[in-house]
Amino acid sequence: MVMQVTAIYPGSFDPVTNGHLDIVNRSRDKFDRVIVAVLVNLEKTPLFTTEERVAMLGEVTGQWNNVEVDTFEGLLVKYAKANQAKVILRAIRAVTDYEYEFQMALMNRRMEPDIETVFMVPAVEYSYLSSRLVKEISLLGGSVSGLVPPIVEDSLKKKTGSEG
Ligand code: ADP
C-alpha cells in the first residue's frame, strides 16, 4: 500500500501574499495533497471576508492540481484528523515567529500525537512580508506590486480605495 500524505497549510490569508504562495509552491511536490485552510475566526475582524479570501486563494493556486482550498473553524487538529492529514504545515520567517509556532506545535502534538507540524522557510525576499504589512501599505496608498499576486493587488485597491 502506498501511503498518501496530506498536509494542511492553515492561516488567515487576509489576503494571500507571494510569501504564502512560495510556501504552497515549495510544498506541493513534497506532499501528495496540500489543503490551504482558511481559518474562520469570529474574533478577528478581517479586511476580506472568508469567501473573498477563499476565492483569491482558489484563483492563484488553481493551476496546481494537488492543492485544494478550504475553510475550517475550531480546533485545527480536529480538522486535520477529519481530512486524514498527518502534517500541519507552517512557515517560519524570522526568529520572532518561532516562539508562538513552537508553542502551537507542542500543544497540537499533545492533543493529536500522530499529527506532525512541519516548518518551511520562504524565499528570503518574502521573509519580511506579512498580510498585515501589505494591508497597512495599501491602506496608506503605497504600492504592493510584487508582494501579492496581481488579482490580490486589484482587490486591495478596491477594498482600500487606494491607487497603489
Ligand atoms: P496566521 O494568522 O495563522 O499567522 P497567516 O495568514 O498570517 O495566518 O499565515 C499563515 C501561514 O503562512 C503561517 O505559517 C505564516 O507563518 C505563513 N506566512 C505568513 N507570511 C508569510 C510569508 N511572507 N512567507 C511565507 N510564509 C508566510
mmCIF file of N, CA, C and O and ligand atoms in Angstrom, residues 9-14 17 19-20 23 44 90-93 97 101 122 126 129-131, ligand 1:
data_model
loop_
_atom_site.group_PDB
_atom_site.id
_atom_site.type_symbol
_atom_site.label_atom_id
_atom_site.label_comp_id
_atom_site.label_asym_id
_atom_site.label_seq_id
_atom_site.Cartn_x
_atom_site.Cartn_y
_atom_site.Cartn_z
ATOM 1 N N TYR A 9 -2.164 23.451 5.305
ATOM 2 C CA TYR A 9 -1.457 24.720 5.492
ATOM 3 C C TYR A 9 -2.496 25.730 5.988
ATOM 4 O O TYR A 9 -3.254 26.296 5.200
ATOM 5 N N PRO A 10 -2.574 25.916 7.315
ATOM 6 C CA PRO A 10 -3.631 26.773 7.868
ATOM 7 C C PRO A 10 -3.188 28.226 8.044
ATOM 8 O O PRO A 10 -1.996 28.503 8.200
ATOM 9 N N GLY A 11 -4.142 29.124 8.022
ATOM 10 C CA GLY A 11 -3.813 30.526 8.281
ATOM 11 C C GLY A 11 -4.999 31.424 8.036
ATOM 12 O O GLY A 11 -6.095 30.954 7.690
ATOM 13 N N SER A 12 -4.754 32.726 8.206
ATOM 14 C CA SER A 12 -5.822 33.701 7.967
ATOM 15 C C SER A 12 -5.876 34.089 6.495
ATOM 16 O O SER A 12 -6.953 34.368 5.966
ATOM 17 N N PHE A 13 -4.722 34.165 5.857
ATOM 18 C CA PHE A 13 -4.625 34.522 4.433
ATOM 19 C C PHE A 13 -5.477 35.751 4.108
ATOM 20 O O PHE A 13 -6.272 35.752 3.178
ATOM 21 N N ASP A 14 -5.269 36.809 4.889
ATOM 22 C CA ASP A 14 -6.084 38.032 4.756
ATOM 23 C C ASP A 14 -5.235 39.214 4.310
ATOM 24 O O ASP A 14 -4.982 40.104 5.126
ATOM 25 N N THR A 17 -0.446 36.277 0.150
ATOM 26 C CA THR A 17 0.694 37.049 -0.378
ATOM 27 C C THR A 17 1.592 36.116 -1.199
ATOM 28 O O THR A 17 1.416 34.891 -1.180
ATOM 29 N N GLY A 19 4.466 35.382 -0.398
ATOM 30 C CA GLY A 19 5.168 34.548 0.586
ATOM 31 C C GLY A 19 4.398 33.262 0.845
ATOM 32 O O GLY A 19 4.965 32.165 0.851
ATOM 33 N N HIS A 20 3.084 33.385 1.046
ATOM 34 C CA HIS A 20 2.243 32.195 1.213
ATOM 35 C C HIS A 20 2.353 31.293 -0.018
ATOM 36 O O HIS A 20 2.487 30.074 0.100
ATOM 37 N N ILE A 23 5.424 29.215 -0.248
ATOM 38 C CA ILE A 23 5.363 28.022 0.615
ATOM 39 C C ILE A 23 4.511 26.933 -0.057
ATOM 40 O O ILE A 23 4.903 25.767 -0.108
ATOM 41 N N LYS A 44 -11.312 37.944 15.272
ATOM 42 C CA LYS A 44 -10.583 38.931 14.466
ATOM 43 C C LYS A 44 -11.519 39.554 13.436
ATOM 44 O O LYS A 44 -12.426 38.902 12.954
ATOM 45 N N ARG A 90 3.522 24.882 8.502
ATOM 46 C CA ARG A 90 3.588 26.288 8.897
ATOM 47 C C ARG A 90 4.913 26.862 8.398
ATOM 48 O O ARG A 90 5.848 26.112 8.128
ATOM 49 N N ALA A 91 4.964 28.164 8.277
ATOM 50 C CA ALA A 91 6.204 28.797 7.820
ATOM 51 C C ALA A 91 6.836 29.579 8.955
ATOM 52 O O ALA A 91 6.141 30.142 9.796
ATOM 53 N N ILE A 92 8.152 29.581 8.971
ATOM 54 C CA ILE A 92 8.900 30.400 9.935
ATOM 55 C C ILE A 92 9.666 31.426 9.109
ATOM 56 O O ILE A 92 10.487 31.070 8.272
ATOM 57 N N ARG A 93 9.336 32.693 9.317
ATOM 58 C CA ARG A 93 10.023 33.743 8.555
ATOM 59 C C ARG A 93 11.253 34.237 9.294
ATOM 60 O O ARG A 93 12.305 34.403 8.726
ATOM 61 N N ASP A 97 8.795 34.534 14.765
ATOM 62 C CA ASP A 97 7.706 33.579 14.542
ATOM 63 C C ASP A 97 7.864 32.339 15.427
ATOM 64 O O ASP A 97 6.903 31.633 15.700
ATOM 65 N N GLU A 101 5.015 29.592 17.222
ATOM 66 C CA GLU A 101 4.874 28.365 16.434
ATOM 67 C C GLU A 101 5.283 27.129 17.242
ATOM 68 O O GLU A 101 4.666 26.069 17.119
ATOM 69 N N PRO A 122 10.392 30.466 3.791
ATOM 70 C CA PRO A 122 10.137 31.025 2.462
ATOM 71 C C PRO A 122 11.414 31.585 1.816
ATOM 72 O O PRO A 122 12.432 31.732 2.494
ATOM 73 N N TYR A 126 10.789 37.098 0.663
ATOM 74 C CA TYR A 126 9.452 37.157 1.272
ATOM 75 C C TYR A 126 9.516 37.054 2.788
ATOM 76 O O TYR A 126 8.488 36.992 3.454
ATOM 77 N N LEU A 129 7.759 39.784 4.696
ATOM 78 C CA LEU A 129 6.428 40.086 4.165
ATOM 79 C C LEU A 129 5.328 39.477 5.038
ATOM 80 O O LEU A 129 5.436 38.338 5.464
ATOM 81 N N SER A 130 4.303 40.265 5.323
ATOM 82 C CA SER A 130 3.158 39.721 6.060
ATOM 83 C C SER A 130 1.875 40.325 5.502
ATOM 84 O O SER A 130 1.893 41.428 4.943
ATOM 85 N N SER A 131 0.760 39.622 5.668
ATOM 86 C CA SER A 131 -0.537 40.141 5.230
ATOM 87 C C SER A 131 -0.819 41.471 5.928
ATOM 88 O O SER A 131 -1.359 42.398 5.326
HETATM 89 P P1 ADP B 1 -1.862 33.250 10.863
HETATM 90 O O1 ADP B 1 -2.906 34.252 11.273
HETATM 91 O O2 ADP B 1 -2.189 31.850 11.171
HETATM 92 O O3 ADP B 1 -0.435 33.604 11.223
HETATM 93 P P2 ADP B 1 -1.195 33.982 8.182
HETATM 94 O O4 ADP B 1 -2.122 34.035 7.015
HETATM 95 O O5 ADP B 1 -0.553 35.260 8.594
HETATM 96 O O6 ADP B 1 -2.012 33.301 9.295
HETATM 97 O O7 ADP B 1 -0.057 32.916 7.909
HETATM 98 C C1 ADP B 1 -0.338 31.584 7.588
HETATM 99 C C2 ADP B 1 0.976 30.839 7.493
HETATM 100 O O8 ADP B 1 1.761 31.407 6.453
HETATM 101 C C3 ADP B 1 1.840 30.908 8.754
HETATM 102 O O9 ADP B 1 2.559 29.696 8.888
HETATM 103 C C4 ADP B 1 2.772 32.039 8.464
HETATM 104 O O10 ADP B 1 3.997 31.895 9.167
HETATM 105 C C5 ADP B 1 2.980 31.856 6.984
HETATM 106 N N1 ADP B 1 3.377 33.099 6.332
HETATM 107 C C6 ADP B 1 2.926 34.333 6.570
HETATM 108 N N2 ADP B 1 3.565 35.238 5.797
HETATM 109 C C7 ADP B 1 4.471 34.548 5.068
HETATM 110 C C8 ADP B 1 5.485 34.897 4.135
HETATM 111 N N3 ADP B 1 5.716 36.161 3.809
HETATM 112 N N4 ADP B 1 6.210 33.913 3.588
HETATM 113 C C9 ADP B 1 5.994 32.639 3.943
HETATM 114 N N5 ADP B 1 5.094 32.243 4.828
HETATM 115 C C10 ADP B 1 4.327 33.164 5.406
#
